[in-house]
PDB file of C-alpha atoms in Angstrom:
ATOM      1  CA  MET A  12     114.699  46.843 116.136  1.00 36.00           C
ATOM      2  CA  ALA A  13     115.674  50.474 115.580  1.00 40.00           C
ATOM      3  CA  ARG A  14     114.237  52.894 118.083  1.00 44.00           C
ATOM      4  CA  ILE A  15     111.334  54.922 116.618  1.00 40.00           C
ATOM      5  CA  ARG A  16     112.078  58.625 116.434  1.00 51.00           C
ATOM      6  CA  GLU A  17     109.818  60.440 118.876  1.00 51.00           C
ATOM      7  CA  PHE A  18     109.625  63.805 117.154  1.00 62.00           C
ATOM      8  CA  ASP A  19     108.223  65.357 114.000  1.00 83.00           C
ATOM      9  CA  THR A  20     111.096  65.513 111.520  1.00 88.00           C
ATOM     10  CA  GLU A  21     109.166  67.819 109.182  1.00 91.00           C
ATOM     11  CA  ALA A  22     108.516  70.319 111.965  1.00 92.00           C
ATOM     12  CA  ALA A  23     112.159  70.201 113.032  1.00 93.00           C
ATOM     13  CA  VAL A  24     113.381  70.880 109.484  1.00 95.00           C
ATOM     14  CA  GLU A  25     110.871  73.716 109.108  1.00 94.00           C
ATOM     15  CA  ALA A  26     112.070  75.334 112.335  1.00 95.00           C
ATOM     16  CA  ALA A  27     115.704  74.907 111.334  1.00 96.00           C
ATOM     17  CA  MET A  28     114.984  76.388 107.893  1.00 95.00           C
ATOM     18  CA  ASN A  29     113.566  79.522 109.493  1.00 92.00           C
ATOM     19  CA  ALA A  30     116.541  79.774 111.860  1.00 94.00           C
ATOM     20  CA  PHE A  31     118.993  79.540 108.950  1.00 95.00           C
ATOM     21  CA  ARG A  32     116.980  82.152 107.034  1.00 91.00           C
ATOM     22  CA  ARG A  33     117.207  84.588 109.944  1.00 89.00           C
ATOM     23  CA  ARG A  34     120.878  84.120 110.805  1.00 91.00           C
ATOM     24  CA  GLY A  35     122.585  82.338 107.924  1.00 92.00           C
ATOM     25  CA  TYR A  36     124.606  79.146 108.238  1.00 94.00           C
ATOM     26  CA  GLU A  37     127.583  80.531 110.125  1.00 94.00           C
ATOM     27  CA  GLY A  38     125.418  82.737 112.346  1.00 94.00           C
ATOM     28  CA  THR A  39     123.242  79.822 113.448  1.00 95.00           C
ATOM     29  CA  SER A  40     124.819  77.767 116.218  1.00 96.00           C
ATOM     30  CA  VAL A  41     123.856  74.241 117.160  1.00 96.00           C
ATOM     31  CA  GLN A  42     122.360  75.722 120.319  1.00 96.00           C
ATOM     32  CA  ASP A  43     120.242  78.030 118.160  1.00 96.00           C
ATOM     33  CA  LEU A  44     118.985  74.947 116.317  1.00 96.00           C
ATOM     34  CA  VAL A  45     118.270  73.174 119.607  1.00 95.00           C
ATOM     35  CA  SER A  46     116.246  76.188 120.736  1.00 95.00           C
ATOM     36  CA  ALA A  47     114.440  76.552 117.412  1.00 94.00           C
ATOM     37  CA  THR A  48     113.482  72.900 117.081  1.00 93.00           C
ATOM     38  CA  GLY A  49     112.963  72.070 120.745  1.00 91.00           C
ATOM     39  CA  LEU A  50     115.126  68.980 120.299  1.00 90.00           C
ATOM     40  CA  GLY A  51     118.253  67.909 122.124  1.00 91.00           C
ATOM     41  CA  ARG A  52     121.633  67.849 120.422  1.00 92.00           C
ATOM     42  CA  GLY A  53     121.651  64.057 120.464  1.00 92.00           C
ATOM     43  CA  SER A  54     118.327  63.876 118.641  1.00 90.00           C
ATOM     44  CA  LEU A  55     119.446  66.386 116.030  1.00 92.00           C
ATOM     45  CA  TYR A  56     122.709  64.560 115.362  1.00 92.00           C
ATOM     46  CA  ALA A  57     120.967  61.178 115.282  1.00 91.00           C
ATOM     47  CA  ALA A  58     118.442  62.403 112.728  1.00 92.00           C
ATOM     48  CA  PHE A  59     120.617  64.608 110.503  1.00 94.00           C
ATOM     49  CA  GLY A  60     124.200  63.627 111.245  1.00 94.00           C
ATOM     50  CA  SER A  61     125.547  67.154 111.592  1.00 94.00           C
ATOM     51  CA  LYS A  62     124.689  70.828 111.394  1.00 95.00           C
ATOM     52  CA  GLU A  63     125.473  70.640 107.673  1.00 95.00           C
ATOM     53  CA  GLY A  64     123.101  67.711 107.284  1.00 95.00           C
ATOM     54  CA  LEU A  65     120.305  69.697 108.872  1.00 96.00           C
ATOM     55  CA  TYR A  66     121.165  72.685 106.660  1.00 96.00           C
ATOM     56  CA  LEU A  67     120.888  70.552 103.523  1.00 96.00           C
ATOM     57  CA  ALA A  68     117.562  69.174 104.757  1.00 96.00           C
ATOM     58  CA  ALA A  69     116.420  72.759 105.302  1.00 96.00           C
ATOM     59  CA  MET A  70     117.451  73.619 101.739  1.00 95.00           C
ATOM     60  CA  ASP A  71     115.409  70.676 100.472  1.00 95.00           C
ATOM     61  CA  ARG A  72     112.448  71.912 102.493  1.00 95.00           C
ATOM     62  CA  TYR A  73     112.858  75.447 101.132  1.00 94.00           C
ATOM     63  CA  ARG A  74     112.847  74.106  97.583  1.00 94.00           C
ATOM     64  CA  GLU A  75     109.691  72.059  98.267  1.00 94.00           C
ATOM     65  CA  ARG A  76     107.934  74.970  99.982  1.00 92.00           C
ATOM     66  CA  TYR A  77     108.835  77.808  97.605  1.00 92.00           C
ATOM     67  CA  ALA A  78     110.634  76.795  94.396  1.00 93.00           C
ATOM     68  CA  LEU A  79     108.711  73.717  93.242  1.00 95.00           C
ATOM     69  CA  PRO A  80     105.243  75.319  93.595  1.00 95.00           C
ATOM     70  CA  LEU A  81     106.550  78.231  91.535  1.00 95.00           C
ATOM     71  CA  VAL A  82     107.791  75.848  88.840  1.00 96.00           C
ATOM     72  CA  GLU A  83     104.362  74.194  88.770  1.00 96.00           C
ATOM     73  CA  LEU A  84     102.685  77.601  88.498  1.00 95.00           C
ATOM     74  CA  LEU A  85     104.906  78.602  85.580  1.00 96.00           C
ATOM     75  CA  ARG A  86     104.025  75.359  83.793  1.00 95.00           C
ATOM     76  CA  GLY A  87     100.306  75.652  84.512  1.00 92.00           C
ATOM     77  CA  GLY A  88      99.278  77.008  81.118  1.00 89.00           C
ATOM     78  CA  ALA A  89      98.221  80.548  82.085  1.00 91.00           C
ATOM     79  CA  PRO A  90      98.969  83.455  79.692  1.00 94.00           C
ATOM     80  CA  ALA A  91     102.666  84.289  80.026  1.00 95.00           C
ATOM     81  CA  ARG A  92     102.390  88.040  80.464  1.00 94.00           C
ATOM     82  CA  GLU A  93      99.799  87.786  83.240  1.00 94.00           C
ATOM     83  CA  LEU A  94     101.646  84.933  84.920  1.00 96.00           C
ATOM     84  CA  LEU A  95     105.018  86.684  84.931  1.00 96.00           C
ATOM     85  CA  ARG A  96     103.433  89.802  86.404  1.00 96.00           C
ATOM     86  CA  GLU A  97     101.759  87.662  89.067  1.00 95.00           C
ATOM     87  CA  VAL A  98     105.072  86.008  89.948  1.00 96.00           C
ATOM     88  CA  LEU A  99     107.031  89.256  90.218  1.00 96.00           C
ATOM     89  CA  VAL A 100     104.318  91.127  92.100  1.00 96.00           C
ATOM     90  CA  GLY A 101     103.908  88.096  94.369  1.00 94.00           C
ATOM     91  CA  THR A 102     107.634  88.237  95.110  1.00 93.00           C
ATOM     92  CA  VAL A 103     107.320  91.891  96.101  1.00 95.00           C
ATOM     93  CA  ASP A 104     104.235  91.231  98.228  1.00 93.00           C
ATOM     94  CA  ALA A 105     105.988  88.407 100.079  1.00 90.00           C
ATOM     95  CA  ILE A 106     108.964  90.674 100.783  1.00 90.00           C
ATOM     96  CA  VAL A 107     106.758  93.486 102.100  1.00 91.00           C
ATOM     97  CA  ARG A 108     104.727  91.095 104.279  1.00 88.00           C
ATOM     98  CA  ASP A 109     107.849  89.617 105.863  1.00 77.00           C
ATOM     99  CA  GLY A 110     108.277  91.888 108.859  1.00 66.00           C
ATOM    100  CA  SER A 111     111.182  89.809 110.162  1.00 63.00           C
ATOM    101  CA  ARG A 112     113.036  90.217 106.834  1.00 66.00           C
ATOM    102  CA  GLN A 113     113.955  86.561 106.629  1.00 72.00           C
ATOM    103  CA  ALA A 114     116.423  85.947 103.833  1.00 75.00           C
ATOM    104  CA  CYS A 115     115.830  83.737 100.843  1.00 86.00           C
ATOM    105  CA  LEU A 116     117.709  80.559 101.722  1.00 89.00           C
ATOM    106  CA  ILE A 117     118.952  80.242  98.118  1.00 90.00           C
ATOM    107  CA  VAL A 118     120.330  83.798  98.090  1.00 89.00           C
ATOM    108  CA  GLY A 119     121.875  83.236 101.520  1.00 89.00           C
ATOM    109  CA  ALA A 120     123.519  79.974 100.470  1.00 91.00           C
ATOM    110  CA  THR A 121     124.835  81.625  97.307  1.00 91.00           C
ATOM    111  CA  THR A 122     126.569  84.430  99.159  1.00 89.00           C
ATOM    112  CA  GLU A 123     127.693  82.387 102.162  1.00 91.00           C
ATOM    113  CA  ARG A 124     128.251  78.761 101.184  1.00 92.00           C
ATOM    114  CA  ILE A 125     128.491  78.158  97.452  1.00 91.00           C
ATOM    115  CA  ALA A 126     132.203  78.995  97.093  1.00 91.00           C
ATOM    116  CA  HIS A 127     133.368  76.310  99.541  1.00 92.00           C
ATOM    117  CA  ASP A 128     130.443  73.910 100.080  1.00 93.00           C
ATOM    118  CA  PRO A 129     129.922  71.629  97.050  1.00 95.00           C
ATOM    119  CA  LYS A 130     126.730  70.102  98.449  1.00 94.00           C
ATOM    120  CA  ALA A 131     125.109  73.476  99.089  1.00 94.00           C
ATOM    121  CA  ALA A 132     126.302  74.639  95.664  1.00 95.00           C
ATOM    122  CA  ALA A 133     124.636  71.642  94.022  1.00 95.00           C
ATOM    123  CA  HIS A 134     121.362  72.474  95.803  1.00 94.00           C
ATOM    124  CA  VAL A 135     121.517  76.095  94.673  1.00 94.00           C
ATOM    125  CA  ARG A 136     122.312  75.198  91.068  1.00 95.00           C
ATOM    126  CA  SER A 137     119.585  72.563  90.901  1.00 95.00           C
ATOM    127  CA  THR A 138     116.925  74.879  92.310  1.00 94.00           C
ATOM    128  CA  THR A 139     117.835  77.859  90.160  1.00 95.00           C
ATOM    129  CA  ALA A 140     118.120  75.684  87.037  1.00 96.00           C
ATOM    130  CA  SER A 141     114.603  74.326  87.543  1.00 96.00           C
ATOM    131  CA  LEU A 142     113.229  77.866  87.879  1.00 96.00           C
ATOM    132  CA  GLU A 143     115.169  79.123  84.863  1.00 97.00           C
ATOM    133  CA  ASP A 144     114.013  76.180  82.740  1.00 98.00           C
ATOM    134  CA  ALA A 145     110.365  76.777  83.673  1.00 97.00           C
ATOM    135  CA  LEU A 146     110.670  80.488  82.856  1.00 97.00           C
ATOM    136  CA  CYS A 147     112.379  79.687  79.556  1.00 97.00           C
ATOM    137  CA  GLU A 148     109.673  77.218  78.539  1.00 97.00           C
ATOM    138  CA  LEU A 149     106.920  79.710  79.356  1.00 97.00           C
ATOM    139  CA  ILE A 150     108.590  82.530  77.415  1.00 97.00           C
ATOM    140  CA  ALA A 151     109.456  80.322  74.432  1.00 97.00           C
ATOM    141  CA  GLU A 152     105.844  79.136  74.162  1.00 96.00           C
ATOM    142  CA  ALA A 153     104.588  82.723  74.397  1.00 96.00           C
ATOM    143  CA  GLN A 154     107.011  83.814  71.695  1.00 96.00           C
ATOM    144  CA  ALA A 155     105.967  80.950  69.429  1.00 96.00           C
ATOM    145  CA  SER A 156     102.299  81.901  69.821  1.00 96.00           C
ATOM    146  CA  GLY A 157     102.974  85.597  69.199  1.00 95.00           C
ATOM    147  CA  GLU A 158     102.037  86.664  72.732  1.00 94.00           C
ATOM    148  CA  LEU A 159     105.573  87.993  73.304  1.00 95.00           C
ATOM    149  CA  PRO A 160     108.070  89.362  70.762  1.00 94.00           C
ATOM    150  CA  ALA A 161     110.744  86.879  69.745  1.00 92.00           C
ATOM    151  CA  ALA A 162     113.631  89.275  69.077  1.00 87.00           C
ATOM    152  CA  ARG A 163     115.282  88.391  72.382  1.00 90.00           C
ATOM    153  CA  GLY A 164     116.127  84.783  73.202  1.00 94.00           C
ATOM    154  CA  ALA A 165     113.840  83.005  75.659  1.00 96.00           C
ATOM    155  CA  ARG A 166     116.809  81.738  77.673  1.00 97.00           C
ATOM    156  CA  ASP A 167     118.284  85.219  78.051  1.00 96.00           C
ATOM    157  CA  LEU A 168     114.931  86.633  79.142  1.00 96.00           C
ATOM    158  CA  ALA A 169     114.449  83.766  81.598  1.00 97.00           C
ATOM    159  CA  ARG A 170     117.839  84.453  83.184  1.00 97.00           C
ATOM    160  CA  PHE A 171     117.082  88.166  83.317  1.00 96.00           C
ATOM    161  CA  LEU A 172     113.784  87.545  85.123  1.00 97.00           C
ATOM    162  CA  LEU A 173     115.444  85.108  87.540  1.00 96.00           C
ATOM    163  CA  VAL A 174     118.119  87.729  88.292  1.00 96.00           C
ATOM    164  CA  THR A 175     115.308  90.243  88.844  1.00 96.00           C
ATOM    165  CA  MET A 176     113.492  87.938  91.280  1.00 95.00           C
ATOM    166  CA  GLN A 177     116.613  87.266  93.324  1.00 93.00           C
ATOM    167  CA  GLY A 178     117.633  90.913  93.184  1.00 94.00           C
ATOM    168  CA  LEU A 179     114.232  91.950  94.516  1.00 94.00           C
ATOM    169  CA  LYS A 180     114.807  89.680  97.513  1.00 91.00           C
ATOM    170  CA  VAL A 181     118.214  91.202  98.210  1.00 90.00           C
ATOM    171  CA  MET A 182     117.027  94.795  97.837  1.00 91.00           C
ATOM    172  CA  GLY A 183     113.858  94.030  99.785  1.00 90.00           C
ATOM    173  CA  ALA A 184     115.953  92.814 102.704  1.00 86.00           C
ATOM    174  CA  ILE A 185     117.714  96.186 102.677  1.00 89.00           C
ATOM    175  CA  ASP A 186     114.549  98.254 102.326  1.00 89.00           C
ATOM    176  CA  PRO A 187     111.159  96.563 101.775  1.00 90.00           C
ATOM    177  CA  ASP A 188     109.625  99.644 100.154  1.00 92.00           C
ATOM    178  CA  ARG A 189     106.871  98.447  97.845  1.00 94.00           C
ATOM    179  CA  PRO A 190     106.827 101.392  95.396  1.00 96.00           C
ATOM    180  CA  SER A 191     110.572 101.119  94.840  1.00 95.00           C
ATOM    181  CA  LEU A 192     110.446  97.369  94.317  1.00 96.00           C
ATOM    182  CA  MET A 193     107.433  97.675  92.008  1.00 97.00           C
ATOM    183  CA  GLY A 194     109.371 100.188  89.909  1.00 97.00           C
ATOM    184  CA  ALA A 195     111.933  97.483  89.229  1.00 96.00           C
ATOM    185  CA  VAL A 196     109.149  95.018  88.428  1.00 97.00           C
ATOM    186  CA  GLU A 197     107.676  97.355  85.814  1.00 96.00           C
ATOM    187  CA  VAL A 198     111.066  97.805  84.164  1.00 95.00           C
ATOM    188  CA  ALA A 199     111.557  94.017  84.058  1.00 95.00           C
ATOM    189  CA  LEU A 200     108.118  93.418  82.558  1.00 94.00           C
ATOM    190  CA  GLY A 201     108.755  96.160  80.010  1.00 93.00           C
ATOM    191  CA  ALA A 202     111.838  94.266  78.829  1.00 90.00           C
ATOM    192  CA  LEU A 203     109.559  91.481  77.609  1.00 90.00           C
ATOM    193  CA  ASP A 204     108.005  93.837  75.069  1.00 85.00           C
ATOM    194  CA  ARG A 205     111.216  95.215  73.587  1.00 73.00           C
ATOM    195  CA  THR A 206     111.655  94.126  70.027  1.00 55.00           C
ATOM    196  CA  GLY A 207     115.377  94.640  69.535  1.00 52.00           C
ATOM    197  CA  THR A 208     118.705  94.234  71.282  1.00 50.00           C
ATOM    198  CA  ALA A 209     120.364  97.067  73.183  1.00 46.00           C
TER     199      ALA A 209
END
């Protein structure tokens, strides 16, 4: 009979996720992961196979914790304009609250891993595609009902808002100044009301 694992896998992945957010993949050593999780190297390797395996598990956890609830919110049926404002302002508020300036794991993986790590790239693409699709559906429904102008394509607006959300995270890591970030939010929300192309 296989030996029962004597530790909380969920807690270990959560701790590893936060370590990777603080230091990135390359900046996080196996010893850092041992310290963060409280587990021995043998236990980590037995459970996840490698540092990369634990990183991919952390990316899964990040998607479950942050991306999937956002997708559900976007598909919850609330008025699009109010919901999009709530999402963007919520992004800013989360950035400002984060005194440790932990990076978005998706942004970090994009800049650090996506060019040479096919598994990490697949995670990033899957997560961002689900967010873009949810944004597109929300905007398309709002355009069909007349809540938002339909001169700009829903897919283009969805990508623009996704770029805005990720850009806020990058700029917020540089300087989490709420008024500056909210200025960008207002410009992005204003783009929803424009009735023609540039």
